[in-house]
Short mmCIF file of C-alpha atoms in Angstrom, two decimals:
data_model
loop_
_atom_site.label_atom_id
_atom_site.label_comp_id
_atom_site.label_asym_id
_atom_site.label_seq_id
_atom_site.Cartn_x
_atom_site.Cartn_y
_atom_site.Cartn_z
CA UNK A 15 3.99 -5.79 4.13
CA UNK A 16 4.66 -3.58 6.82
CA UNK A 17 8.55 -3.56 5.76
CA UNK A 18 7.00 -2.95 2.22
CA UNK A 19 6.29 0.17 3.22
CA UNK A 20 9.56 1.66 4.27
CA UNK A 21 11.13 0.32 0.71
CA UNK A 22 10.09 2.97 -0.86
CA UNK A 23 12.31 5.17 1.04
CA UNK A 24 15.37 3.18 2.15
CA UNK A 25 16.30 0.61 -1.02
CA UNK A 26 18.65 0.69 -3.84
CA UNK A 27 17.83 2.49 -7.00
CA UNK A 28 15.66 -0.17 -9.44
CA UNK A 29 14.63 0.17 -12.74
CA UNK A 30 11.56 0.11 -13.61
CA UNK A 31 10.13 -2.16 -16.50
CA UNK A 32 7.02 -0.72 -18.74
CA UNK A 33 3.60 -2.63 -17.25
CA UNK A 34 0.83 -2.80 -19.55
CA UNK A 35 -2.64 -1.31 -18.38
CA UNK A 36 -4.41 -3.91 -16.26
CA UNK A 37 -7.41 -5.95 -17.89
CA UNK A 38 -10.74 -6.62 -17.16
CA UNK A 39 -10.74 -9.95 -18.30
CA UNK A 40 -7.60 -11.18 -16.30
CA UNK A 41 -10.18 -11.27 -13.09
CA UNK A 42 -11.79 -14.34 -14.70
CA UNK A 43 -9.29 -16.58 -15.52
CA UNK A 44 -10.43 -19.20 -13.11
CA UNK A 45 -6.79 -20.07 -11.66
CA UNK A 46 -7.01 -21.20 -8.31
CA UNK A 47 -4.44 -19.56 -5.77
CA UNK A 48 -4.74 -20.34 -1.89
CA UNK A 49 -1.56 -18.67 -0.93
CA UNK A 50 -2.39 -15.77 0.82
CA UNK A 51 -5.49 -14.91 2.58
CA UNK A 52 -7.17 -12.61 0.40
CA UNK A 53 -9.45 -10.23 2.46
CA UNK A 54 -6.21 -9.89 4.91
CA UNK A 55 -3.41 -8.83 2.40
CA UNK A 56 -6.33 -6.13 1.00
CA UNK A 57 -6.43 -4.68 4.12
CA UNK A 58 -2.86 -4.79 4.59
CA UNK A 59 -1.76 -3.16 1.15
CA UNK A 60 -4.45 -0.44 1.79
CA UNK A 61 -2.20 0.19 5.22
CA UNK A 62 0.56 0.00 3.52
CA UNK A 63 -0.66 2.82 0.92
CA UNK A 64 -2.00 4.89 4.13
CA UNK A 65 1.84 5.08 5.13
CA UNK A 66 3.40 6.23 2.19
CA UNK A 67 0.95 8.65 1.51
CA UNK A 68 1.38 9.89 4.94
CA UNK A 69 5.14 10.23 4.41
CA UNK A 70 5.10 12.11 1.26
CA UNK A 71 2.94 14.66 2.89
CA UNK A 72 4.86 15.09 6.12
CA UNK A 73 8.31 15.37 3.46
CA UNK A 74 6.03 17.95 1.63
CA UNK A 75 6.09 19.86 5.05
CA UNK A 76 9.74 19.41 5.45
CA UNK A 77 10.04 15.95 7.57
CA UNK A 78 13.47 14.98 7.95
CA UNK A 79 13.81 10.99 7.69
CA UNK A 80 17.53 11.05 7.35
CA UNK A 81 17.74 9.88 3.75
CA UNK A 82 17.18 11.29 0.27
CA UNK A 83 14.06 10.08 -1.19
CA UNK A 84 14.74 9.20 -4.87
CA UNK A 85 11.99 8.68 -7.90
CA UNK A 86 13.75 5.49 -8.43
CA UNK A 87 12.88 4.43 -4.35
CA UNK A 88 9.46 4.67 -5.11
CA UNK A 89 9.44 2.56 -8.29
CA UNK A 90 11.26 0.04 -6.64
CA UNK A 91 9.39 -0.21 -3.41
CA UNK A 92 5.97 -0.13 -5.36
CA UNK A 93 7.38 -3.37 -7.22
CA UNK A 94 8.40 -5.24 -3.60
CA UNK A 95 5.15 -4.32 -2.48
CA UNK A 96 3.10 -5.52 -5.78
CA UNK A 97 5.39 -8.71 -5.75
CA UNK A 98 5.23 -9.51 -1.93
CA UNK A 99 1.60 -9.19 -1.65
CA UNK A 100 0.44 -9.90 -4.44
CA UNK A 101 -2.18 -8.09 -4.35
CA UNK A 102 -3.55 -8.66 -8.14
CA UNK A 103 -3.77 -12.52 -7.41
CA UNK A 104 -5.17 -12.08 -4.08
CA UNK A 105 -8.19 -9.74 -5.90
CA UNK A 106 -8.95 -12.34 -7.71
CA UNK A 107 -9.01 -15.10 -5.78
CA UNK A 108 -11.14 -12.72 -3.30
CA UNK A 109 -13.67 -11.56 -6.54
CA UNK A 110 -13.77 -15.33 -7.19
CA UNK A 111 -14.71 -17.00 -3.90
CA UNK A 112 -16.20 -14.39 -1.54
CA UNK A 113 -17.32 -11.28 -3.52
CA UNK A 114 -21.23 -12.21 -3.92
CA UNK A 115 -22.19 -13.02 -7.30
CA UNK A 116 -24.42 -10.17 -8.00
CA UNK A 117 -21.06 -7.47 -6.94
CA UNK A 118 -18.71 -9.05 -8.83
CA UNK A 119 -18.47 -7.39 -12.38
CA UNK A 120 -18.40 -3.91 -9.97
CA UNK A 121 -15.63 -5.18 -8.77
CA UNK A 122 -13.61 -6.53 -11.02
CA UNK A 123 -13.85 -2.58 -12.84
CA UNK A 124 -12.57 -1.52 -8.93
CA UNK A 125 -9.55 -4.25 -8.89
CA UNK A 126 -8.85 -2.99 -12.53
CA UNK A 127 -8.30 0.72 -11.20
CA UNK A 128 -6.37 -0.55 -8.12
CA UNK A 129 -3.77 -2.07 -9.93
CA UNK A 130 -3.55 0.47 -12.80
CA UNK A 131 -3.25 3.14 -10.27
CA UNK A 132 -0.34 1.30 -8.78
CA UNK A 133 1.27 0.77 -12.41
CA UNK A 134 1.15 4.66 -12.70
CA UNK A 135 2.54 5.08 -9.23
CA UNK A 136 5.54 3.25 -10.69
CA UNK A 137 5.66 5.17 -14.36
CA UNK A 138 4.87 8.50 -12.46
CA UNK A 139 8.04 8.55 -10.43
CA UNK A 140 10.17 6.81 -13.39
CA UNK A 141 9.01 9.71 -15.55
CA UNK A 142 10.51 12.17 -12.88
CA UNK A 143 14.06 13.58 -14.10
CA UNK A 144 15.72 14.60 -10.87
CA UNK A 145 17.63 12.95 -8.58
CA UNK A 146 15.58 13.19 -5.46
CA UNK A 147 11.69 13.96 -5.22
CA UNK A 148 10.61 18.07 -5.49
CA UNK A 149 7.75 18.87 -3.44
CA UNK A 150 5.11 18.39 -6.33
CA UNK A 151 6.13 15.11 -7.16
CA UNK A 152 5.32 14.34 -3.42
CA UNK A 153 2.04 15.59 -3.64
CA UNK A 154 0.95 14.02 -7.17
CA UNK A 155 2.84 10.60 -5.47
CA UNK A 156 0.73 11.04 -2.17
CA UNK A 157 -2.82 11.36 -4.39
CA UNK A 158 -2.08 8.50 -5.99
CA UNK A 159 -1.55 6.24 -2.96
CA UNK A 160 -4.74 8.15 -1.73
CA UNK A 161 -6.64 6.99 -4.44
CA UNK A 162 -5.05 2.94 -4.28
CA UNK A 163 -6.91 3.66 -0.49
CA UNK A 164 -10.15 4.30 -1.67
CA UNK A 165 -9.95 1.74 -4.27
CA UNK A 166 -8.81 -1.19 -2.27
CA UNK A 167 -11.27 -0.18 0.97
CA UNK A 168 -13.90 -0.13 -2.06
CA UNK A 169 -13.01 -3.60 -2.94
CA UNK A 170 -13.10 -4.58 0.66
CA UNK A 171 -16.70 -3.69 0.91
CA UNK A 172 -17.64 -5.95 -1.74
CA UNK A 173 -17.06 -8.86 0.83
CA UNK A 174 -20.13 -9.84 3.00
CA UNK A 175 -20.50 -7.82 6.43
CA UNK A 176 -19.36 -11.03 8.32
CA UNK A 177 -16.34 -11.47 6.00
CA UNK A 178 -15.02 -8.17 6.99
CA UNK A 179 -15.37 -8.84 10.21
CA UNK A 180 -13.48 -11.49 10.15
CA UNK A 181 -10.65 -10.17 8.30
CA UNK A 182 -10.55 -6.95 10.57
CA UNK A 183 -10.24 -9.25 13.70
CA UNK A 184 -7.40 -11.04 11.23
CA UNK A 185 -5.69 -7.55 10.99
CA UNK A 186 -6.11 -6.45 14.26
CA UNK A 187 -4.53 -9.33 15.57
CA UNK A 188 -1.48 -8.72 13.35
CA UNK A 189 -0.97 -5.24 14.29
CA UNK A 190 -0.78 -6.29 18.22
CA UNK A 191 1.88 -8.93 16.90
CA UNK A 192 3.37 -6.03 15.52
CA UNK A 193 3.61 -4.20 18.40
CA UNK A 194 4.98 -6.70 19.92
CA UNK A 195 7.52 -7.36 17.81
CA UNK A 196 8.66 -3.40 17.59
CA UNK A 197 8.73 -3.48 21.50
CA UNK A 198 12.55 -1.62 21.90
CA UNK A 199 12.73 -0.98 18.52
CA UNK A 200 14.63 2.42 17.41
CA UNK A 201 15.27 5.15 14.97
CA UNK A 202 11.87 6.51 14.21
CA UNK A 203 10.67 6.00 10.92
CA UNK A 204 13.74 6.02 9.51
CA UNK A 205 14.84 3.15 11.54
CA UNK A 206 11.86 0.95 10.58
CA UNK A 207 9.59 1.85 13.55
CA UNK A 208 6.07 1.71 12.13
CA UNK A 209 4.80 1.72 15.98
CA UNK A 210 5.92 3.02 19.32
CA UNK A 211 5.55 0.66 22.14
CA UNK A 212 2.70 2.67 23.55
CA UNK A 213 0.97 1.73 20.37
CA UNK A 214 0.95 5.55 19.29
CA UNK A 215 1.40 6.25 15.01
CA UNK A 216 4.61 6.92 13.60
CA UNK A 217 5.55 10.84 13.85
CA UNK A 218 7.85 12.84 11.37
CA UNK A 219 9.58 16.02 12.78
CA UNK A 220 11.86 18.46 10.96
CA UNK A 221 15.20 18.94 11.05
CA UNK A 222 14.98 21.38 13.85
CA UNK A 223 12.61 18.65 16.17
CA UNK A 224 9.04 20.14 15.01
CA UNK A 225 6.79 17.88 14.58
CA UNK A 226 4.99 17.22 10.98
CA UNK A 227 1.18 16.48 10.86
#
């Protein structure tokens, strides 16, 4: 997931197919699906969503990460991201076998929103004409992830107090892997670098070496 996130920016122009609205009744279809852990990849698709709405905002303020950022980057990353989580499946298997039975029709409406928020994430940037994102289509882009945030750290606290505690200590754990793994690793953001060694977040600069907020 964490490579998810750089997609976005750094893959081939896709095309984007048309998605029909998400439905409330797909979150009850009863089809088992053990595949990923479900509380973990929420958390981890909500990080993933922090990150690209923290890059659109620092390329509002005129970060330089070395390569044009295209409508058709974001379509395409959003659809690695949808497909390597997924996230819709993982919802459901999450609403089915640890959201308490009294929160679940609230959160089936929430898991409806996420994923129709990240179908118009997708027909959002295919509806944009120009080659390369202007600086309102980053903003309107960065909302949206914004909102997938709130949504998917709204589904998270459907999940007992104990289950999110043990999916944090899940996540946590991955992120020191992480940073492990990113020990040496160069080229900024650009390069792939979602952490410094010292464990510090990414930062985006200018052209000129200022750094972006």
């Amino acid at each position: 997931l964490a490579q998810a996130a750089m997609v976005a920016t750094t893959a081939a122009a896709w095309s984007s197919a048309s998605c029909e609205a998400a439905a409330a009744d797909s979150y009850d279809d009863g089809r088992p699906d053990y595949d990923e852990v479900s509380g973990l990849v929420v958390l981890r698709v909500a990080e993933v969503a922090a990150f690209q709405e923290k890059l659109l905002r620092a390329l509002y303020q005129g970060a330089d990460i070395g390569v044009p950022v295209t409508p058709q980057q974001i379509v395409f990353g959003t659809q690695v991201l949808l497909r390597n989580s997924n996230i819709d499946g993982n919802m459901k298997l999450m609403i089915r076998t640890e959201v308490p039975n009294n929160r679940r029709e609230d959160a089936i409406k929430r898991a409806v929103v996420t994923m129709n928020l990240f179908q118009k994430i997708s027909s959002t940037a295919a509806a944009i004409q120009t080659e390369e994102l202007e600086k309102a289509d980053m903003l309107i882009l960065a909302d949206l992830y914004r909102d997938c945030q709130v949504e998917l750290g709204g589904m998270f606290r459907f999940l007992t107090p104990e289950a999110q505690d043990r999916y944090s200590g899940y996540a946590n754990a991955l992120k020191e892997y992480e940073k492990k793994l990113s020990e040496g690793c160069e080229g900024g953001a650009n390069g792939g670098c979602l952490d410094k060694p010292t464990g510090e977040e990414v930062e985006f600069k200018t052209k000129e070496g200022q750094r972006v907020a």
